[in-house]
Amino acid sequence: MAKPEIAKLPKAELHAHLEGTIAPAMAKQLAKKNGIDLPDDLFTDDGTGYRWESDGTAAGDLVGFLKAYDKVAGLIKTADDYRDITYDYLKRCAAEGSIYEELIISADHGASVGLSYKEMVDAIAEGVYQAREETGIEARLLSACVRHYGPDNAVKVAQQTVDCPHELVTAFHMAGDENAHTVADFAPAFKIASDAGLATSAHAGEAAGPDSIRDVKEQLGCIRYGHMVRIVEDDDFMKEMQAFGAVPEVCVSSNLVMNVFKDYAAHPLRKLFDEGFKVTLGSDDPPFFKTTIGKEYKIAAEEFGFTEKELLQVTRNAVEAAFVDEPTREKLLKKIDDYAASMQTNTPANSGNGAGKMENRR
Ligand SMILES: [Zn+2]
């Protein structure tokens, strides 16, 4: 069988944290501009990613990762920096074939550098518009609260988000430590967001087990879950969530680096897809996990045996679950359909099909 042609295949990503997308080249540029010293040992030898001290335990890795993450995120000082990192990331994604990106943004981070929520969002939007004009890539933003900052802070972030609506901010999200507080504590924040018409999603089933997913479903009513991979620990619940139509945002490289699974063989990406989940792929904090959205698709093909058709289904899953307006969704689906049609005309096995109309697997 021919190897899947990954480079040109349309891709879409629902799970990337904006501050976590800053590539080393951009980090060095920001450090220079903002007069910040960066230790050389922050970068991997090949200069494409970041490294941190690891003591070989999951907890130790998390501490090291967060330290490196804070150093890099701390390079953002101004609204222009937000614009530049957004533009830079989306351009790189478009170059890898991504047609749609959702970025998780943090009002708390904006506040930490003295920007109002509005100043931060306007700057990020400028980066989105600029990248879209140059490459055609679409993007939407998820305003996120940080779970370990507590429920009161989450209410504050939700309120800021709805008080200052922006056409690109289409959802409210919860990131941060899955073991901090209870999910129910965050129901008031999510109610503010959903009452204002925002979609919702949350991290669950990564650091914590299936109960964290059940809590998010029952307390917050989400259909999309950041990670969700630990659902495989509970067979019955897994079947229930598949029937419910839950969408897992699977970030394989992130899971391996953060010790959620020890290697590709142990990772449930293939299992979730075969169980019928509307699996999507994400890079989470790409340079920290030595990955990109293009690489995640490549890993799915090379390590999990995804065919080109299956990868296109992954992109379709993402677009169908995207927090985006219907006209834009239709446009994105058409790009996928057009690519599928070109795939079929290029496949000799289908050359005898005289029906003219392509079978649409949507
Ligand atoms: Zn994440």
GROMACS .gro file of C-alpha atoms and ligand atoms in nm:
model
  363
    1MET     CA    1   0.000   0.000   0.000
    2ALA     CA    2   0.124   0.349  -0.081
    3LYS     CA    3   0.250   0.554   0.210
    4PRO     CA    4   0.001   0.824   0.311
    5GLU     CA    5   0.084   1.162   0.159
    6ILE     CA    6   0.085   1.355   0.487
    7ALA     CA    7   0.246   1.682   0.385
    8LYS     CA    8  -0.038   1.806   0.167
    9LEU     CA    9  -0.325   1.649   0.356
   10PRO     CA   10  -0.556   1.913   0.509
   11LYS     CA   11  -0.519   1.919   0.887
   12ALA     CA   12  -0.704   2.082   1.172
   13GLU     CA   13  -0.611   2.126   1.536
   14LEU     CA   14  -0.840   2.184   1.832
   15HIS     CA   15  -0.585   2.170   2.113
   16ALA     CA   16  -0.291   2.411   2.137
   17HIS     CA   17  -0.210   2.657   2.415
   18LEU     CA   18  -0.102   2.986   2.262
   19GLU     CA   19   0.186   3.053   2.505
   20GLY     CA   20   0.296   2.694   2.453
   21THR     CA   21   0.335   2.737   2.077
   22ILE     CA   22   0.630   2.979   2.095
   23ALA     CA   23   0.912   2.823   1.893
   24PRO     CA   24   1.277   2.869   2.001
   25ALA     CA   25   1.345   3.114   1.715
   26MET     CA   26   1.055   3.332   1.828
   27ALA     CA   27   1.162   3.294   2.193
   28LYS     CA   28   1.509   3.425   2.109
   29GLN     CA   29   1.357   3.713   1.913
   30LEU     CA   30   1.129   3.808   2.205
   31ALA     CA   31   1.412   3.776   2.456
   32LYS     CA   32   1.629   4.011   2.253
   33LYS     CA   33   1.349   4.261   2.200
   34ASN     CA   34   1.245   4.260   2.565
   35GLY     CA   35   1.599   4.249   2.708
   36ILE     CA   36   1.560   3.914   2.881
   37ASP     CA   37   1.847   3.666   2.931
   38LEU     CA   38   1.765   3.311   2.834
   39PRO     CA   39   1.982   3.026   2.963
   40ASP     CA   40   2.136   2.823   2.678
   41ASP     CA   41   2.034   2.498   2.842
   42LEU     CA   42   1.668   2.589   2.791
   43PHE     CA   43   1.699   2.476   2.429
   44THR     CA   44   1.745   2.128   2.288
   45ASP     CA   45   2.074   2.070   2.104
   46ASP     CA   46   1.909   2.087   1.761
   47GLY     CA   47   1.748   2.417   1.861
   48THR     CA   48   1.394   2.311   1.770
   49GLY     CA   49   1.255   2.259   2.119
   50TYR     CA   50   1.295   2.312   2.493
   51ARG     CA   51   1.435   2.088   2.760
   52TRP     CA   52   1.404   2.066   3.132
   53GLU     CA   53   1.541   1.866   3.423
   54SER     CA   54   1.375   1.530   3.454
   55ASP     CA   55   1.400   1.301   3.755
   56GLY     CA   56   1.218   1.027   3.564
   57THR     CA   57   0.895   1.059   3.761
   58ALA     CA   58   0.571   1.206   3.626
   59ALA     CA   59   0.556   1.459   3.910
   60GLY     CA   60   0.919   1.563   3.860
   61ASP     CA   61   0.870   1.601   3.486
   62LEU     CA   62   0.567   1.820   3.543
   63VAL     CA   63   0.762   2.054   3.772
   64GLY     CA   64   1.046   2.079   3.519
   65PHE     CA   65   0.806   2.131   3.230
   66LEU     CA   66   0.616   2.408   3.411
   67LYS     CA   67   0.943   2.588   3.494
   68ALA     CA   68   1.052   2.584   3.129
   69TYR     CA   69   0.701   2.680   3.017
   70ASP     CA   70   0.692   2.979   3.252
   71LYS     CA   71   1.031   3.097   3.127
   72VAL     CA   72   0.912   3.091   2.766
   73ALA     CA   73   0.563   3.230   2.833
   74GLY     CA   74   0.730   3.501   3.043
   75LEU     CA   75   0.893   3.638   2.727
   76ILE     CA   76   0.557   3.784   2.619
   77LYS     CA   77   0.553   4.140   2.746
   78THR     CA   78   0.337   4.348   2.513
   79ALA     CA   79   0.030   4.334   2.290
   80ASP     CA   80   0.261   4.326   1.987
   81ASP     CA   81   0.426   4.013   2.128
   82TYR     CA   82   0.087   3.842   2.144
   83ARG     CA   83   0.020   3.938   1.783
   84ASP     CA   84   0.361   3.815   1.670
   85ILE     CA   85   0.348   3.474   1.840
   86THR     CA   86  -0.003   3.413   1.704
   87TYR     CA   87   0.094   3.507   1.350
   88ASP     CA   88   0.415   3.304   1.369
   89TYR     CA   89   0.237   2.992   1.492
   90LEU     CA   90  -0.048   3.006   1.241
   91LYS     CA   91   0.195   3.063   0.952
   92ARG     CA   92   0.390   2.755   1.058
   93CYS     CA   93   0.070   2.550   1.086
   94ALA     CA   94  -0.050   2.663   0.744
   95ALA     CA   95   0.286   2.561   0.596
   96GLU     CA   96   0.218   2.210   0.727
   97GLY     CA   97  -0.125   2.195   0.567
   98SER     CA   98  -0.342   2.305   0.858
   99ILE     CA   99  -0.664   2.471   0.746
  100TYR     CA  100  -0.804   2.538   1.093
  101GLU     CA  101  -0.659   2.604   1.438
  102GLU     CA  102  -0.814   2.662   1.776
  103LEU     CA  103  -0.591   2.837   2.026
  104ILE     CA  104  -0.640   2.822   2.401
  105ILE     CA  105  -0.572   3.170   2.538
  106SER     CA  106  -0.533   3.283   2.897
  107ALA     CA  107  -0.665   3.611   3.037
  108ASP     CA  108  -0.460   3.537   3.350
  109HIS     CA  109  -0.142   3.537   3.146
  110GLY     CA  110  -0.240   3.863   2.974
  111ALA     CA  111  -0.308   4.019   3.315
  112SER     CA  112   0.030   3.900   3.444
  113VAL     CA  113   0.202   4.122   3.186
  114GLY     CA  114  -0.031   4.414   3.254
  115LEU     CA  115  -0.267   4.376   2.958
  116SER     CA  116  -0.643   4.393   2.985
  117TYR     CA  117  -0.841   4.103   2.839
  118LYS     CA  118  -0.949   4.326   2.551
  119GLU     CA  119  -0.593   4.439   2.471
  120MET     CA  120  -0.477   4.077   2.470
  121VAL     CA  121  -0.760   3.947   2.251
  122ASP     CA  122  -0.737   4.235   2.003
  123ALA     CA  123  -0.364   4.170   1.960
  124ILE     CA  124  -0.410   3.794   1.914
  125ALA     CA  125  -0.690   3.861   1.665
  126GLU     CA  126  -0.458   4.086   1.465
  127GLY     CA  127  -0.217   3.793   1.435
  128VAL     CA  128  -0.502   3.564   1.326
  129TYR     CA  129  -0.627   3.805   1.060
  130GLN     CA  130  -0.278   3.866   0.924
  131ALA     CA  131  -0.205   3.491   0.897
  132ARG     CA  132  -0.546   3.429   0.740
  133GLU     CA  133  -0.488   3.696   0.479
  134GLU     CA  134  -0.154   3.550   0.382
  135THR     CA  135  -0.231   3.179   0.396
  136GLY     CA  136  -0.609   3.129   0.416
  137ILE     CA  137  -0.581   2.951   0.753
  138GLU     CA  138  -0.883   2.997   0.982
  139ALA     CA  139  -0.852   3.017   1.359
  140ARG     CA  140  -1.075   3.062   1.663
  141LEU     CA  141  -0.988   3.132   2.026
  142LEU     CA  142  -1.091   2.957   2.349
  143SER     CA  143  -1.074   3.179   2.655
  144ALA     CA  144  -0.948   2.956   2.933
  145CYS     CA  145  -0.955   2.963   3.309
  146VAL     CA  146  -0.679   2.785   3.497
  147ARG     CA  147  -0.826   2.520   3.724
  148HIS     CA  148  -0.565   2.547   3.999
  149TYR     CA  149  -0.621   2.923   4.023
  150GLY     CA  150  -0.959   2.835   4.173
  151PRO     CA  151  -1.332   2.880   4.105
  152ASP     CA  152  -1.350   3.252   4.192
  153ASN     CA  153  -1.080   3.332   3.941
  154ALA     CA  154  -1.261   3.118   3.683
  155VAL     CA  155  -1.576   3.325   3.733
  156LYS     CA  156  -1.368   3.639   3.682
  157VAL     CA  157  -1.224   3.507   3.355
  158ALA     CA  158  -1.568   3.393   3.232
  159GLN     CA  159  -1.713   3.735   3.315
  160GLN     CA  160  -1.430   3.919   3.135
  161THR     CA  161  -1.486   3.695   2.834
  162VAL     CA  162  -1.859   3.760   2.806
  163ASP     CA  163  -1.826   4.130   2.892
  164CYS     CA  164  -1.593   4.178   2.601
  165PRO     CA  165  -1.722   3.961   2.316
  166HIS     CA  166  -1.503   3.910   2.011
  167GLU     CA  167  -1.599   3.733   1.688
  168LEU     CA  168  -1.299   3.501   1.716
  169VAL     CA  169  -1.354   3.401   2.080
  170THR     CA  170  -1.612   3.127   2.046
  171ALA     CA  171  -1.567   2.918   2.359
  172PHE     CA  172  -1.478   2.904   2.726
  173HIS     CA  173  -1.233   2.639   2.839
  174MET     CA  174  -1.073   2.502   3.154
  175ALA     CA  175  -0.703   2.412   3.154
  176GLY     CA  176  -0.466   2.352   3.446
  177ASP     CA  177  -0.432   2.084   3.713
  178GLU     CA  178  -0.712   1.827   3.676
  179ASN     CA  179  -0.673   1.731   4.040
  180ALA     CA  180  -0.726   2.079   4.184
  181HIS     CA  181  -1.070   2.154   4.337
  182THR     CA  182  -1.378   1.968   4.205
  183VAL     CA  183  -1.532   2.014   3.861
  184ALA     CA  184  -1.860   2.118   4.026
  185ASP     CA  185  -1.679   2.419   4.177
  186PHE     CA  186  -1.644   2.557   3.824
  187ALA     CA  187  -2.008   2.517   3.719
  188PRO     CA  188  -2.086   2.886   3.795
  189ALA     CA  189  -1.807   3.003   3.561
  190PHE     CA  190  -1.924   2.771   3.284
  191LYS     CA  191  -2.283   2.887   3.330
  192ILE     CA  192  -2.180   3.248   3.274
  193ALA     CA  193  -2.008   3.142   2.951
  194SER     CA  194  -2.284   2.919   2.817
  195ASP     CA  195  -2.559   3.166   2.907
  196ALA     CA  196  -2.375   3.413   2.686
  197GLY     CA  197  -2.377   3.164   2.396
  198LEU     CA  198  -2.018   3.044   2.420
  199ALA     CA  199  -1.932   2.680   2.355
  200THR     CA  200  -1.745   2.499   2.634
  201SER     CA  201  -1.474   2.238   2.675
  202ALA     CA  202  -1.229   2.130   2.942
  203HIS     CA  203  -0.916   1.930   3.005
  204ALA     CA  204  -1.002   1.589   3.152
  205GLY     CA  205  -0.875   1.233   3.145
  206GLU     CA  206  -0.506   1.322   3.116
  207ALA     CA  207  -0.359   1.369   3.466
  208ALA     CA  208  -0.675   1.226   3.622
  209GLY     CA  209  -0.876   0.914   3.536
  210PRO     CA  210  -1.222   0.848   3.388
  211ASP     CA  211  -1.400   1.014   3.681
  212SER     CA  212  -1.258   1.350   3.575
  213ILE     CA  213  -1.426   1.302   3.236
  214ARG     CA  214  -1.754   1.195   3.395
  215ASP     CA  215  -1.747   1.504   3.617
  216VAL     CA  216  -1.693   1.738   3.322
  217LYS     CA  217  -1.978   1.573   3.132
  218GLU     CA  218  -2.220   1.581   3.423
  219GLN     CA  219  -2.126   1.912   3.584
  220LEU     CA  220  -2.031   2.122   3.282
  221GLY     CA  221  -2.214   1.948   2.996
  222CYS     CA  222  -1.918   1.949   2.757
  223ILE     CA  223  -1.897   1.732   2.447
  224ARG     CA  224  -1.529   1.807   2.373
  225TYR     CA  225  -1.252   1.703   2.610
  226GLY     CA  226  -0.888   1.808   2.620
  227HIS     CA  227  -0.705   1.472   2.606
  228MET     CA  228  -0.970   1.226   2.742
  229VAL     CA  229  -0.728   0.941   2.669
  230ARG     CA  230  -0.761   0.781   3.012
  231ILE     CA  231  -1.123   0.694   2.926
  232VAL     CA  232  -0.979   0.356   2.822
  233GLU     CA  233  -0.944   0.270   3.191
  234ASP     CA  234  -1.323   0.220   3.212
  235ASP     CA  235  -1.469   0.005   2.934
  236ASP     CA  236  -1.839   0.064   3.006
  237PHE     CA  237  -1.797   0.437   3.042
  238MET     CA  238  -1.592   0.444   2.723
  239LYS     CA  239  -1.882   0.287   2.531
  240GLU     CA  240  -2.124   0.531   2.693
  241MET     CA  241  -1.911   0.831   2.594
  242GLN     CA  242  -1.870   0.703   2.239
  243ALA     CA  243  -2.250   0.677   2.206
  244PHE     CA  244  -2.278   1.027   2.356
  245GLY     CA  245  -2.060   1.156   2.070
  246ALA     CA  246  -1.775   1.280   2.290
  247VAL     CA  247  -1.483   1.429   2.100
  248PRO     CA  248  -1.134   1.354   2.237
  249GLU     CA  249  -0.858   1.604   2.159
  250VAL     CA  250  -0.570   1.357   2.150
  251CYS     CA  251  -0.213   1.487   2.190
  252VAL     CA  252   0.013   1.183   2.153
  253SER     CA  253   0.357   1.346   2.188
  254SER     CA  254   0.241   1.545   2.489
  255ASN     CA  255   0.111   1.228   2.655
  256LEU     CA  256   0.441   1.047   2.603
  257VAL     CA  257   0.659   1.331   2.730
  258MET     CA  258   0.434   1.383   3.032
  259ASN     CA  259   0.436   1.009   3.113
  260VAL     CA  260   0.063   0.951   3.067
  261PHE     CA  261   0.163   0.651   2.852
  262LYS     CA  262   0.510   0.505   2.828
  263ASP     CA  263   0.531   0.457   2.450
  264TYR     CA  264   0.335   0.450   2.125
  265ALA     CA  265   0.241   0.086   2.177
  266ALA     CA  266   0.072   0.173   2.507
  267HIS     CA  267  -0.110   0.478   2.369
  268PRO     CA  268  -0.484   0.439   2.294
  269LEU     CA  269  -0.506   0.666   1.986
  270ARG     CA  270  -0.584   0.375   1.754
  271LYS     CA  271  -0.820   0.213   2.003
  272LEU     CA  272  -1.026   0.531   2.045
  273PHE     CA  273  -1.052   0.573   1.668
  274ASP     CA  274  -1.152   0.209   1.617
  275GLU     CA  275  -1.410   0.231   1.899
  276GLY     CA  276  -1.581   0.497   1.689
  277PHE     CA  277  -1.480   0.812   1.875
  278LYS     CA  278  -1.460   1.129   1.668
  279VAL     CA  279  -1.086   1.148   1.738
  280THR     CA  280  -0.899   1.471   1.670
  281LEU     CA  281  -0.526   1.544   1.696
  282GLY     CA  282  -0.349   1.825   1.880
  283SER     CA  283   0.006   1.932   1.956
  284ASP     CA  284  -0.078   2.086   2.299
  285ASP     CA  285   0.249   2.282   2.360
  286PRO     CA  286   0.434   2.179   2.043
  287PRO     CA  287   0.800   2.283   2.090
  288PHE     CA  288   0.794   2.158   2.449
  289PHE     CA  289   0.694   1.814   2.323
  290LYS     CA  290   0.923   1.825   2.017
  291THR     CA  291   0.625   1.822   1.787
  292THR     CA  292   0.401   2.015   1.549
  293ILE     CA  293   0.050   1.946   1.421
  294GLY     CA  294   0.207   1.808   1.102
  295LYS     CA  295   0.420   1.572   1.308
  296GLU     CA  296   0.118   1.449   1.506
  297TYR     CA  297  -0.049   1.346   1.178
  298LYS     CA  298   0.274   1.180   1.070
  299ILE     CA  299   0.297   0.990   1.399
  300ALA     CA  300  -0.064   0.874   1.357
  301ALA     CA  301   0.029   0.736   1.015
  302GLU     CA  302   0.366   0.586   1.098
  303GLU     CA  303   0.316   0.462   1.453
  304PHE     CA  304  -0.059   0.389   1.455
  305GLY     CA  305  -0.115   0.285   1.094
  306PHE     CA  306  -0.364   0.557   1.002
  307THR     CA  307  -0.432   0.563   0.629
  308GLU     CA  308  -0.469   0.884   0.433
  309LYS     CA  309  -0.846   0.833   0.433
  310GLU     CA  310  -0.849   0.788   0.811
  311LEU     CA  311  -0.635   1.098   0.863
  312LEU     CA  312  -0.875   1.295   0.648
  313GLN     CA  313  -1.154   1.164   0.871
  314VAL     CA  314  -0.958   1.298   1.173
  315THR     CA  315  -0.952   1.642   1.008
  316ARG     CA  316  -1.322   1.612   0.930
  317ASN     CA  317  -1.392   1.520   1.294
  318ALA     CA  318  -1.210   1.835   1.407
  319VAL     CA  319  -1.394   2.062   1.167
  320GLU     CA  320  -1.730   1.907   1.256
  321ALA     CA  321  -1.657   1.962   1.628
  322ALA     CA  322  -1.496   2.303   1.579
  323PHE     CA  323  -1.627   2.599   1.774
  324VAL     CA  324  -1.688   2.793   1.456
  325ASP     CA  325  -1.979   2.953   1.267
  326GLU     CA  326  -2.161   2.738   1.011
  327PRO     CA  327  -2.054   2.924   0.693
  328THR     CA  328  -1.687   2.883   0.794
  329ARG     CA  329  -1.743   2.517   0.884
  330GLU     CA  330  -1.898   2.459   0.540
  331LYS     CA  331  -1.601   2.626   0.372
  332LEU     CA  332  -1.358   2.408   0.567
  333LEU     CA  333  -1.554   2.090   0.494
  334LYS     CA  334  -1.547   2.179   0.126
  335LYS     CA  335  -1.166   2.194   0.138
  336ILE     CA  336  -1.167   1.844   0.285
  337ASP     CA  337  -1.418   1.719   0.026
  338ASP     CA  338  -1.212   1.868  -0.256
  339TYR     CA  339  -0.900   1.695  -0.127
  340ALA     CA  340  -1.088   1.365  -0.089
  341ALA     CA  341  -1.209   1.397  -0.448
  342SER     CA  342  -0.855   1.459  -0.573
  343MET     CA  343  -0.737   1.156  -0.374
  344GLN     CA  344  -0.994   0.935  -0.541
  345THR     CA  345  -0.914   1.052  -0.892
  346ASN     CA  346  -0.547   0.978  -0.818
  347THR     CA  347  -0.617   0.625  -0.697
  348PRO     CA  348  -0.603   0.366  -0.978
  349ALA     CA  349  -0.845   0.137  -0.790
  350ASN     CA  350  -1.117   0.395  -0.833
  351SER     CA  351  -1.056   0.472  -1.198
  352GLY     CA  352  -1.326   0.226  -1.303
  353ASN     CA  353  -1.592   0.413  -1.107
  354GLY     CA  354  -1.802   0.573  -1.378
  355ALA     CA  355  -2.068   0.710  -1.145
  356GLY     CA  356  -1.902   1.049  -1.162
  357LYS     CA  357  -2.008   1.152  -0.812
  358MET     CA  358  -1.766   1.078  -0.532
  359GLU     CA  359  -1.885   0.892  -0.229
  360ASN     CA  360  -1.886   1.141   0.055
  361ARG     CA  361  -1.790   0.984   0.386
  362ARG     CA  362  -1.902   1.278   0.596
  363ZN      ZN  363  -0.357   2.111   2.699
   0.00000   0.00000   0.00000
